[in-house]
Coordinates of C-alpha atoms in Angstrom, one line a residue:
Chain S
M23 CA -7.4 13.2 -5.7
R24 CA -5.9 14.3 -2.6
I25 CA -3.5 17.1 -2.6
A26 CA -0.2 16.7 -0.8
D27 CA -2.0 15.5 2.2
R28 CA 0.3 15.7 5.3
A29 CA -2.2 14.0 7.5
S30 CA -0.5 11.7 10.1
G31 CA -2.7 8.6 10.3
L32 CA -5.4 7.4 8.1
N33 CA -7.5 9.7 5.9
A34 CA -11.1 10.0 6.1
L35 CA -13.4 7.3 5.0
S36 CA -14.8 9.1 1.9
V37 CA -11.8 10.0 0.0
R38 CA -10.3 6.8 -1.1
S39 CA -10.4 7.0 -4.9
Y40 CA -10.9 4.0 -7.2
N41 CA -7.5 4.4 -8.5
E42 CA -6.0 4.3 -5.0
R43 CA -7.9 1.2 -4.2
L44 CA -6.7 -0.3 -7.5
V45 CA -3.0 0.4 -6.7
L46 CA -3.5 -1.0 -3.1
S47 CA -5.2 -4.1 -4.2
L48 CA -2.5 -4.7 -6.8
L49 CA 0.3 -4.2 -4.0
L50 CA -1.5 -6.6 -1.8
Q51 CA -1.3 -9.2 -4.6
N52 CA 2.2 -8.4 -5.7
E53 CA 4.8 -7.7 -3.1
G54 CA 7.7 -5.4 -4.3
I55 CA 6.6 -4.3 -7.9
S56 CA 7.8 -1.2 -9.5
R57 CA 5.7 2.0 -10.5
M58 CA 6.2 0.8 -14.0
E59 CA 4.5 -2.6 -13.3
I60 CA 1.7 -0.7 -11.5
G61 CA 1.1 1.3 -14.6
E62 CA 1.1 -1.7 -16.9
K63 CA -1.2 -3.7 -14.7
T64 CA -3.5 -1.0 -14.0
G65 CA -3.5 1.1 -17.2
L66 CA -2.9 4.2 -15.1
S67 CA -0.7 6.8 -16.8
A68 CA 3.0 7.2 -15.4
Q69 CA 1.9 10.5 -14.0
T70 CA -1.3 9.3 -12.3
A71 CA 0.6 6.3 -10.8
S72 CA 3.3 8.7 -9.6
V73 CA 0.8 10.9 -7.8
I74 CA -1.1 8.0 -6.2
V75 CA 2.0 6.2 -5.0
R76 CA 3.3 9.4 -3.6
S77 CA 0.2 10.1 -1.6
L78 CA -0.1 6.5 -0.4
E79 CA 3.6 6.6 0.7
Q80 CA 2.8 9.9 2.6
E81 CA 0.0 8.3 4.3
G82 CA 2.2 5.4 5.4
L83 CA 0.2 2.7 3.6
V84 CA 3.0 2.0 1.0
S85 CA 6.7 1.8 1.5
Q86 CA 9.7 1.5 -0.7
G87 CA 11.8 -1.6 -0.5
E88 CA 15.5 -2.0 -1.0
A89 CA 16.7 -0.7 -4.4
Q90 CA 17.2 -3.7 -6.8
R91 CA 20.3 -3.5 -9.1
G92 CA 19.3 -4.3 -12.6
R93 CA 21.6 -4.9 -15.7
V94 CA 21.7 -1.4 -16.8
G95 CA 20.7 1.9 -15.4
P96 CA 19.9 3.0 -11.8
P97 CA 18.5 0.4 -9.4
T98 CA 14.8 -0.2 -9.3
I99 CA 12.8 0.6 -6.2
P100 CA 10.2 -2.0 -5.3
L101 CA 7.0 -0.9 -3.5
S102 CA 5.0 -2.8 -1.1
L103 CA 2.2 -2.4 1.4
N104 CA 3.5 -1.1 4.7
P105 CA 2.7 -3.7 7.3
E106 CA 2.5 -0.9 9.9
G107 CA 0.3 1.2 7.5
A108 CA -3.1 -0.1 8.9
Y109 CA -4.4 -2.5 11.4
A110 CA -7.8 -4.0 11.9
V111 CA -9.5 -5.9 14.7
G112 CA -11.5 -9.1 14.1
V113 CA -13.9 -11.0 16.2
G114 CA -14.7 -14.6 15.3
F115 CA -17.9 -16.1 17.0
S116 CA -17.9 -19.9 17.5
R117 CA -19.9 -22.3 19.7
R118 CA -17.5 -22.4 22.5
R119 CA -15.2 -19.4 22.1
I120 CA -14.9 -16.0 20.9
D121 CA -11.6 -15.3 19.2
I122 CA -10.3 -11.6 19.1
A123 CA -7.4 -10.9 16.9
L124 CA -5.6 -7.8 15.6
I125 CA -3.9 -7.9 12.4
D126 CA -1.5 -5.7 10.4
F127 CA -1.9 -4.5 6.7
I128 CA -0.4 -7.7 5.4
G129 CA -2.5 -9.9 7.6
T130 CA 0.1 -10.8 10.2
V131 CA -1.6 -11.5 13.5
R132 CA -0.1 -9.1 16.1
F133 CA -2.6 -10.0 19.0
H134 CA -4.8 -13.0 19.6
T135 CA -6.8 -14.1 22.6
Q136 CA -10.0 -15.9 23.3
L137 CA -12.9 -15.6 25.5
P138 CA -15.4 -18.4 26.5
A139 CA -18.7 -18.2 24.5
D140 CA -22.1 -18.5 26.1
E141 CA -24.4 -20.4 23.8
A142 CA -27.5 -18.8 25.3
N143 CA -26.1 -15.3 24.6
P144 CA -23.9 -15.5 21.6
F145 CA -23.4 -11.8 21.4
P146 CA -22.6 -10.7 24.9
Q147 CA -23.0 -7.0 25.4
N148 CA -20.8 -7.2 28.3
N149 CA -17.7 -5.3 29.0
D150 CA -15.5 -8.4 28.5
L151 CA -15.7 -8.4 24.7
L152 CA -15.3 -4.6 24.6
A153 CA -12.5 -4.6 26.9
T154 CA -10.7 -7.3 24.9
I155 CA -11.1 -5.2 21.7
R156 CA -9.7 -2.3 23.5
Q157 CA -6.8 -4.5 24.9
A158 CA -6.1 -5.6 21.3
M159 CA -5.9 -2.0 20.2
T160 CA -3.8 -0.9 23.2
S161 CA -1.3 -3.8 22.3
L162 CA -0.1 -1.4 19.6
P163 CA 2.3 1.5 20.4
V164 CA 0.4 4.7 21.0
E165 CA 1.2 6.3 17.7
A166 CA -0.1 3.3 15.8
R167 CA -3.4 3.2 17.4
S168 CA -5.0 5.8 15.1
R169 CA -4.2 3.4 12.3
V170 CA -6.9 0.8 13.2
A171 CA -9.2 0.9 10.2
G172 CA -12.1 -0.9 11.8
I173 CA -13.5 -3.9 13.4
G174 CA -15.0 -7.0 11.8
L175 CA -17.4 -9.4 13.3
A176 CA -17.5 -13.0 11.9
V177 CA -20.8 -14.6 12.7
P178 CA -22.0 -18.2 12.2
D179 CA -25.1 -19.0 10.3
E180 CA -26.7 -20.9 13.2
V181 CA -27.4 -17.5 14.8
D182 CA -29.5 -16.4 11.7
A183 CA -31.4 -19.7 12.2
M184 CA -31.8 -19.0 15.8
A185 CA -33.1 -15.5 15.1
A186 CA -35.7 -17.0 12.9
T187 CA -36.9 -19.0 16.0
G188 CA -37.5 -15.7 17.6
N189 CA -35.0 -15.7 20.4
G190 CA -33.7 -12.4 19.2
S191 CA -30.1 -13.0 18.8
S192 CA -29.9 -11.2 15.5
T193 CA -31.2 -8.2 17.2
S194 CA -28.6 -8.6 19.8
L195 CA -26.0 -8.8 17.1
K196 CA -27.2 -5.4 15.8
A197 CA -27.0 -4.1 19.4
L198 CA -23.6 -5.4 19.9
Q199 CA -22.5 -3.8 16.6
S200 CA -23.7 -0.4 17.5
E201 CA -22.4 -0.8 21.0
I202 CA -18.9 -1.3 19.6
E203 CA -19.2 1.5 17.1
E204 CA -20.3 3.9 19.8
Q205 CA -17.8 2.8 22.3
I206 CA -14.7 2.3 20.1
K207 CA -15.6 5.0 17.5
L208 CA -14.7 2.7 14.6
P209 CA -16.8 1.4 11.8
V210 CA -18.0 -2.3 12.4
F211 CA -18.4 -4.7 9.6
V212 CA -20.4 -8.1 9.8
Q213 CA -20.1 -11.1 7.6
N214 CA -20.8 -14.8 7.8
D215 CA -17.9 -16.4 9.5
I216 CA -16.9 -19.1 7.0
T217 CA -17.2 -16.4 4.0
A218 CA -15.1 -14.3 6.1
A219 CA -12.6 -17.0 6.6
A220 CA -12.4 -17.6 2.9
G221 CA -12.1 -13.8 2.3
G222 CA -9.2 -13.6 4.7
E223 CA -7.4 -16.5 2.9
S224 CA -7.9 -14.8 -0.4
M225 CA -6.6 -11.6 1.0
F226 CA -3.5 -12.7 2.9
G227 CA -3.1 -16.4 2.4
V228 CA -2.4 -19.3 -0.1
A229 CA -5.5 -18.1 -2.1
K230 CA -4.0 -14.7 -3.0
P231 CA -3.1 -15.5 -6.5
L232 CA -6.2 -17.8 -7.1
N233 CA -9.3 -16.8 -9.1
D234 CA -11.1 -20.2 -8.4
Y235 CA -10.8 -22.6 -5.5
L236 CA -13.0 -24.7 -3.2
F237 CA -12.6 -23.6 0.4
F238 CA -13.3 -25.9 3.3
Y239 CA -13.3 -24.7 7.0
L240 CA -12.9 -27.3 9.6
G241 CA -14.5 -26.2 12.9
A242 CA -17.2 -27.5 14.9
R243 CA -18.6 -28.5 11.7
L244 CA -17.1 -29.0 8.2
Q245 CA -18.3 -26.1 6.0
S246 CA -17.4 -25.1 2.5
R247 CA -17.5 -22.2 0.1
L248 CA -16.9 -22.1 -3.6
I249 CA -14.8 -19.3 -5.0
L250 CA -15.1 -18.4 -8.7
N251 CA -13.5 -15.4 -10.2
H252 CA -12.8 -14.0 -6.6
Q253 CA -16.4 -14.2 -5.8
I254 CA -17.3 -16.4 -2.7
Y255 CA -20.4 -18.5 -3.2
K256 CA -22.1 -19.9 -0.3
G257 CA -24.4 -22.4 -2.0
N258 CA -28.2 -22.2 -1.4
S259 CA -28.4 -24.5 1.5
S260 CA -26.4 -23.7 4.7
A261 CA -25.0 -27.2 4.2
S262 CA -22.5 -28.1 6.8
F263 CA -21.5 -31.5 7.5
D264 CA -21.6 -33.3 10.8
H265 CA -18.0 -34.4 10.3
G266 CA -16.2 -31.6 12.1
L267 CA -14.8 -31.4 15.5
M268 CA -18.0 -31.9 17.2
R269 CA -18.0 -35.4 15.6
L270 CA -14.7 -36.0 17.1
E271 CA -15.8 -34.7 20.5
S272 CA -18.6 -37.4 20.4
E273 CA -16.3 -40.0 19.3
L274 CA -14.1 -39.1 22.3
A275 CA -17.1 -38.9 24.6
M276 CA -18.1 -42.3 23.6
R277 CA -14.8 -43.5 24.8
G278 CA -15.0 -41.5 28.1
R279 CA -12.2 -39.2 27.1
S280 CA -12.0 -35.4 27.6
S281 CA -12.3 -33.2 24.4
E282 CA -11.4 -29.9 26.0
I283 CA -8.2 -29.8 24.1
I284 CA -9.8 -29.8 20.6
W285 CA -11.6 -26.6 21.3
S286 CA -8.4 -24.8 22.5
S287 CA -6.1 -22.9 20.2
S288 CA -3.3 -25.3 21.1
P289 CA -0.9 -25.9 18.1
E290 CA -0.4 -29.5 19.2
W291 CA -2.9 -32.2 20.5
P292 CA -1.8 -35.2 22.5
D293 CA -2.6 -38.6 21.0
L294 CA -6.3 -38.9 20.9
G295 CA -6.2 -42.7 19.9
E296 CA -8.6 -44.5 17.7
A297 CA -11.4 -41.9 18.2
Y298 CA -9.1 -39.4 16.3
T299 CA -8.1 -41.9 13.6
E300 CA -11.6 -42.8 12.9
W301 CA -12.9 -39.3 12.9
L302 CA -10.1 -38.2 10.5
G303 CA -10.9 -41.2 8.1
E304 CA -14.7 -40.1 8.0
C305 CA -13.7 -36.4 7.7
S306 CA -11.5 -37.3 4.7
N307 CA -14.1 -39.4 3.0
R308 CA -16.7 -36.5 3.5
L309 CA -14.2 -34.0 1.9
K310 CA -13.6 -36.4 -1.1
A311 CA -17.2 -36.9 -1.6
S312 CA -17.9 -33.1 -1.8
I313 CA -15.0 -32.5 -4.1
S314 CA -16.1 -35.4 -6.4
A315 CA -19.6 -34.1 -6.4
L316 CA -18.5 -30.6 -7.2
T317 CA -16.1 -31.4 -10.0
Q318 CA -19.0 -32.7 -12.1
F319 CA -20.2 -29.1 -12.4
V320 CA -17.4 -26.6 -12.0
E321 CA -13.8 -26.6 -12.8
F322 CA -11.4 -25.7 -10.1
R323 CA -7.8 -26.8 -9.5
T324 CA -7.3 -26.0 -5.9
V325 CA -8.8 -26.9 -2.7
L326 CA -8.0 -25.1 0.5
L327 CA -8.6 -26.4 3.9
S328 CA -8.6 -23.9 6.8
S329 CA -8.9 -24.7 10.4
Y330 CA -7.8 -23.3 13.7
A331 CA -6.8 -26.9 14.7
P332 CA -3.3 -28.2 14.7
Q333 CA -1.7 -28.0 11.1
K334 CA -0.9 -31.6 11.1
I335 CA -4.6 -32.4 10.6
A336 CA -5.0 -30.2 7.5
K337 CA -1.8 -31.6 6.1
A338 CA -3.1 -35.1 6.6
L339 CA -6.4 -34.5 5.0
C340 CA -4.8 -32.6 2.1
A341 CA -2.5 -35.4 1.3
D342 CA -5.4 -37.7 1.3
I343 CA -7.3 -35.6 -1.2
G344 CA -4.2 -35.2 -3.2
R345 CA -3.9 -39.0 -3.5
E346 CA -7.5 -39.2 -4.7
F347 CA -7.6 -36.5 -7.2
A348 CA -4.8 -36.1 -9.7
A349 CA -6.1 -32.9 -11.1
V350 CA -6.7 -31.1 -7.8
Q351 CA -4.1 -29.5 -5.6
A352 CA -5.1 -29.6 -2.0
L353 CA -3.3 -27.2 0.4
P354 CA -3.6 -26.2 4.0
A355 CA -4.6 -22.6 4.3
R356 CA -2.0 -20.2 5.5
V357 CA -4.0 -18.4 8.1
T358 CA -3.9 -20.7 11.0
I359 CA -4.4 -18.5 14.0
S360 CA -8.2 -18.2 14.3
P361 CA -9.1 -17.9 10.5
K362 CA -12.6 -16.5 11.3
A363 CA -11.2 -13.6 13.4
V364 CA -8.5 -13.0 10.8
G365 CA -11.1 -13.0 8.1
A366 CA -13.4 -10.7 10.1
A367 CA -10.3 -8.3 10.5
S368 CA -9.8 -8.3 6.6
L369 CA -13.4 -6.7 6.3
P370 CA -12.4 -3.1 7.3
F371 CA -9.4 -3.5 4.9
S372 CA -11.4 -4.6 1.9
S373 CA -14.1 -2.0 2.6
R374 CA -11.8 0.9 3.1
F375 CA -8.7 0.1 0.9
M376 CA -9.4 -2.3 -1.8
I377 CA -11.5 -2.7 -4.9
Q378 CA -14.5 -4.7 -4.2
Chain L
M8 CA 17.5 6.6 -27.0
R9 CA 15.5 8.7 -24.6
S10 CA 16.2 12.5 -23.9
V11 CA 15.8 14.2 -20.7
L12 CA 16.0 18.1 -20.4
C13 CA 17.4 19.4 -16.9
Y14 CA 16.0 22.8 -16.7
G15 CA 17.2 24.8 -13.7
D16 CA 19.2 27.6 -12.2
S17 CA 22.8 27.9 -10.8
N18 CA 22.2 24.6 -8.9
T19 CA 21.8 22.8 -12.2
H20 CA 24.5 24.9 -13.8
G21 CA 26.8 23.6 -11.1
Q22 CA 27.9 26.9 -9.6
I23 CA 30.4 26.3 -6.8
P24 CA 29.1 27.5 -3.3
G25 CA 30.7 30.8 -2.2
K26 CA 32.1 31.4 -5.7
G27 CA 31.0 33.6 -8.6
P28 CA 28.7 32.4 -11.4
L29 CA 31.7 31.6 -13.6
E30 CA 33.1 29.0 -11.3
R31 CA 31.5 25.7 -12.1
Y32 CA 31.7 22.0 -11.2
G33 CA 32.9 19.8 -14.0
P34 CA 30.5 18.0 -16.3
A35 CA 30.8 14.8 -14.6
E36 CA 30.5 16.3 -11.0
R37 CA 27.3 18.3 -11.5
W38 CA 24.0 16.5 -10.9
P39 CA 23.0 16.2 -14.7
G40 CA 26.4 14.6 -15.2
I41 CA 25.7 12.2 -12.4
L42 CA 22.3 11.6 -13.8
R43 CA 24.0 10.7 -17.1
A44 CA 26.3 8.3 -15.6
Q45 CA 23.5 6.6 -13.6
L46 CA 21.0 6.4 -16.3
G47 CA 23.5 4.9 -18.7
P48 CA 23.7 4.6 -22.5
D49 CA 19.9 4.6 -23.1
W50 CA 19.5 8.2 -22.1
Y51 CA 20.6 11.5 -23.6
V52 CA 20.9 14.1 -20.7
I53 CA 20.6 17.7 -21.7
E54 CA 21.7 20.4 -19.4
E55 CA 20.1 23.8 -19.2
G56 CA 21.0 25.5 -16.0
L57 CA 21.4 29.3 -15.9
S58 CA 22.4 31.2 -12.7
G59 CA 19.8 33.5 -11.6
R60 CA 17.0 31.9 -13.7
T61 CA 13.6 32.6 -12.3
T62 CA 10.3 30.7 -13.2
V63 CA 8.5 33.5 -14.9
H64 CA 10.0 36.9 -14.0
D65 CA 12.3 39.1 -16.1
D66 CA 14.9 40.1 -13.6
P67 CA 15.2 44.0 -13.5
I68 CA 18.7 43.9 -12.3
E69 CA 20.3 40.7 -13.6
G70 CA 18.5 40.8 -17.0
A71 CA 15.3 39.9 -18.7
H72 CA 17.0 36.7 -20.0
K73 CA 16.8 35.2 -16.5
N74 CA 13.0 34.7 -17.1
G75 CA 12.5 30.9 -17.2
R76 CA 9.4 31.2 -19.2
T77 CA 10.6 33.1 -22.2
Y78 CA 13.6 30.9 -22.6
L79 CA 11.8 27.6 -22.1
R80 CA 9.8 27.7 -25.4
P81 CA 12.8 27.9 -27.7
C82 CA 14.6 25.6 -25.4
L83 CA 12.0 22.9 -25.6
Q84 CA 11.9 23.2 -29.4
S85 CA 15.6 23.1 -29.7
H86 CA 15.9 19.9 -27.9
A87 CA 12.8 18.1 -29.0
T88 CA 12.0 15.3 -29.0
L89 CA 12.0 15.2 -25.3
D90 CA 10.8 12.2 -23.2
L91 CA 11.2 14.0 -19.8
V92 CA 11.5 17.4 -18.7
I93 CA 13.0 18.0 -15.1
I94 CA 12.5 21.4 -13.7
M95 CA 14.3 22.7 -10.5
L96 CA 13.7 26.3 -10.1
G97 CA 12.3 28.6 -7.5
T98 CA 15.1 29.7 -5.3
N99 CA 15.7 33.0 -7.4
D100 CA 12.0 33.9 -7.3
L101 CA 12.5 34.4 -3.5
K102 CA 14.7 37.4 -4.1
I103 CA 13.2 40.4 -2.3
R104 CA 13.0 42.3 -5.6
F105 CA 10.2 39.9 -6.8
N106 CA 8.4 40.0 -3.5
K107 CA 6.6 36.8 -4.0
P108 CA 5.0 34.2 -1.6
P109 CA 5.9 30.5 -1.9
S110 CA 2.5 29.7 -3.3
E111 CA 3.1 32.1 -6.3
V112 CA 6.6 30.6 -7.0
A113 CA 4.6 27.3 -7.4
M114 CA 2.2 29.1 -9.8
G115 CA 5.3 30.1 -11.9
I116 CA 6.2 26.5 -12.2
G117 CA 2.7 25.8 -13.2
C118 CA 3.0 28.3 -16.0
L119 CA 6.1 26.4 -17.3
V120 CA 4.1 23.2 -17.1
Y121 CA 1.3 24.8 -19.0
D122 CA 3.9 25.9 -21.8
I123 CA 5.3 22.3 -22.0
K124 CA 1.9 20.9 -22.4
E125 CA 1.0 23.3 -25.1
L126 CA 4.2 22.9 -27.1
A127 CA 4.0 19.1 -26.7
P128 CA 7.7 18.4 -27.5
G129 CA 7.3 14.7 -26.6
P130 CA 7.4 11.7 -28.8
G131 CA 5.0 12.2 -31.7
G132 CA 3.8 15.7 -30.6
T133 CA 2.9 14.4 -27.1
T134 CA 3.4 15.9 -23.7
P135 CA 6.7 14.5 -22.3
E136 CA 6.8 13.3 -18.7
I137 CA 7.3 16.3 -16.4
M138 CA 9.2 16.1 -13.1
I139 CA 9.1 19.0 -10.7
V140 CA 12.0 19.1 -8.3
A141 CA 11.6 21.4 -5.2
P142 CA 15.0 23.1 -4.6
P143 CA 16.8 22.3 -1.2
P144 CA 15.8 25.0 1.5
M145 CA 18.2 27.6 1.9
Q146 CA 20.3 28.0 4.9
D147 CA 19.3 30.8 7.4
D148 CA 22.7 32.4 6.9
V149 CA 23.1 33.4 3.2
K150 CA 26.2 35.6 3.9
E151 CA 26.6 38.6 1.7
W152 CA 23.3 37.8 -0.1
K153 CA 21.4 38.6 3.1
S154 CA 19.7 41.7 1.8
I155 CA 18.9 40.3 -1.7
F156 CA 17.4 37.3 -0.1
A157 CA 15.7 38.9 2.8
G158 CA 13.0 36.7 4.1
A159 CA 13.9 34.0 1.6
P160 CA 15.2 31.2 3.7
E161 CA 11.9 31.0 5.6
K162 CA 9.9 31.0 2.4
S163 CA 12.3 28.3 0.9
R164 CA 11.3 25.9 3.4
L165 CA 7.7 26.0 2.1
L166 CA 8.5 25.5 -1.5
A167 CA 8.5 21.7 -1.3
L168 CA 4.9 21.6 0.0
E169 CA 3.7 24.2 -2.5
F170 CA 5.4 22.4 -5.4
E171 CA 4.0 19.1 -4.3
V172 CA 0.4 20.4 -4.2
L173 CA 1.0 21.6 -7.7
A174 CA 2.4 18.3 -8.8
D175 CA -0.6 16.5 -7.3
S176 CA -3.2 18.8 -9.0
L177 CA -1.5 18.8 -12.3
E178 CA -0.5 15.1 -12.2
L179 CA 3.2 15.5 -12.5
H180 CA 6.1 13.6 -11.0
F181 CA 7.6 15.2 -8.0
F182 CA 10.8 15.1 -6.1
D183 CA 11.9 17.0 -3.0
A184 CA 15.7 17.7 -3.2
G185 CA 15.7 18.7 0.4
S186 CA 15.0 15.0 1.3
V187 CA 18.5 14.1 0.1
V188 CA 20.6 17.2 0.2
S189 CA 21.2 20.6 1.9
C190 CA 22.6 23.8 0.8
S191 CA 26.2 24.5 1.5
E192 CA 27.2 26.6 4.5
A193 CA 29.7 28.4 2.2
D194 CA 26.9 30.8 0.9
G195 CA 23.7 29.1 2.1
F196 CA 21.9 28.6 -1.1
H197 CA 24.2 26.5 -3.6
I198 CA 24.9 22.9 -3.2
D199 CA 28.3 21.4 -3.2
A200 CA 30.0 18.6 -5.2
E201 CA 28.7 15.8 -2.7
A202 CA 25.1 17.2 -2.8
H203 CA 25.3 17.1 -6.7
R204 CA 26.3 13.5 -6.5
L205 CA 23.6 12.5 -4.1
L206 CA 20.9 14.5 -5.9
G207 CA 22.1 12.9 -9.3
I208 CA 21.8 9.5 -7.9
A209 CA 18.4 10.1 -6.2
L210 CA 17.0 11.7 -9.4
A211 CA 18.3 8.8 -11.5
R212 CA 16.1 6.6 -9.3
A213 CA 13.2 8.9 -9.4
V214 CA 13.5 8.9 -13.2
D215 CA 13.7 5.1 -13.3
A216 CA 10.7 4.9 -11.2
I217 CA 8.5 6.6 -13.7
G218 CA 8.8 3.3 -15.7
W219 CA 9.9 3.2 -19.2
S220 CA 9.0 0.5 -21.6
R221 CA 12.0 -1.5 -23.1
S222 CA 11.5 -0.1 -26.6
T223 CA 13.1 3.1 -27.3

């Protein structure tokens, strides 16, 4: 238990007690709850909750909301995570782009930009990436920069596969990790990109209240994760279906059309004609087949579809799924700006502030 | 119905700034009265404010009965069962005659907490909830009290931190009165009617924030 800590900025890594993490995790799940509810949900005594909330308020991680007038007695003060209490940087590696995002404590993207990726050298130890991470941090006001909790890297599976072939990209991931740690002086966390995207959605998005759901990420490929009781399962094959945007790209190429727009972070695509319609139908069928296969074995009520691509695609696919399965609710994910980078940025938060 | 004991000194008694110990704000004006109005009919608010009360010291000049420790035990038993004890003391310990640093004033509060836990006047012989309130810092100018309170204003500004450290280590509720009110310029260490009102409202919220189950 910290004693009346007057530190301005985040406390050291080692002193976050389990009970503090418990309270922070609870506030992440429930915005604007009272100390009494914290006590009820955690089993902590009123005094313990009082001490913990006080120290989290002092640290700037928790803030008091507007007093709520009840029927009797004084107004109740709701507590929430302070969005400005902590920040994190996430880097999402994809085939064509590297996304860099800075998020606040409640997952709002405060900075986002992209760098071109080089397939031959997926983890460039060049100053571009470092400079961009620094740029993300300096987008914050000076006094907030000490509140960046860490940096997360979301890394695709293909890279591990490539490492197995001995071109050494895994080694260079380690090298990149230590370079960032050394240069930026912050802890760096690494996770598989799709798992990270699902984690980000669980932490900040539609999946916040869900224990179990099926998660799809629509990127170059269509990939999935199954979440059971908050645990993210990868499946034992790195199954990813060739029905993602690479498929759309080849459909477009066959028709002699440019596909540049689909790799951008543009919120709208122009009309891509029948290539798009055809691809969307195939993608929808693939999703439905996966869901159908999985419902034989596990019970889940929610399917989430995450993508950086324009919202209207996820909405159309979810509507399709909804028509096919009465018992399943299909929803577009809430995190729409580079879900991989946001998921990566959630890693320092879960590691430093939340119960695992 | 729940009971709260407000255990304090002249600033709980409601002594009017710049006046004598017999001149007091009315029952509805002083902070325990405001607290009573704010908390509503579910609460029974007990006032125990004595001018000159210290944490644990017999006062060689004003009398042994100013010792907050000797009076607390009979007081707790008189008013049991108590759901909550609010303690706002410490200013009088800063009189030069006691010659105590702020940290030791906090230790005095710690003794009172120890006694509350030992007596366990809470429901069914439990420890009641305990809230430590750091008194508002004194003004630098304490008028004719200057010699009695020599060096006290500076020490008074350190009480909130010392009390909070204590509250953290003993796991107590804590409120810093200085966060909502200041002492009156009239004498530099008493709070006026408006400050009583603001403190009563703030403490009602702090009491509510503890979280009380519906059943009483």
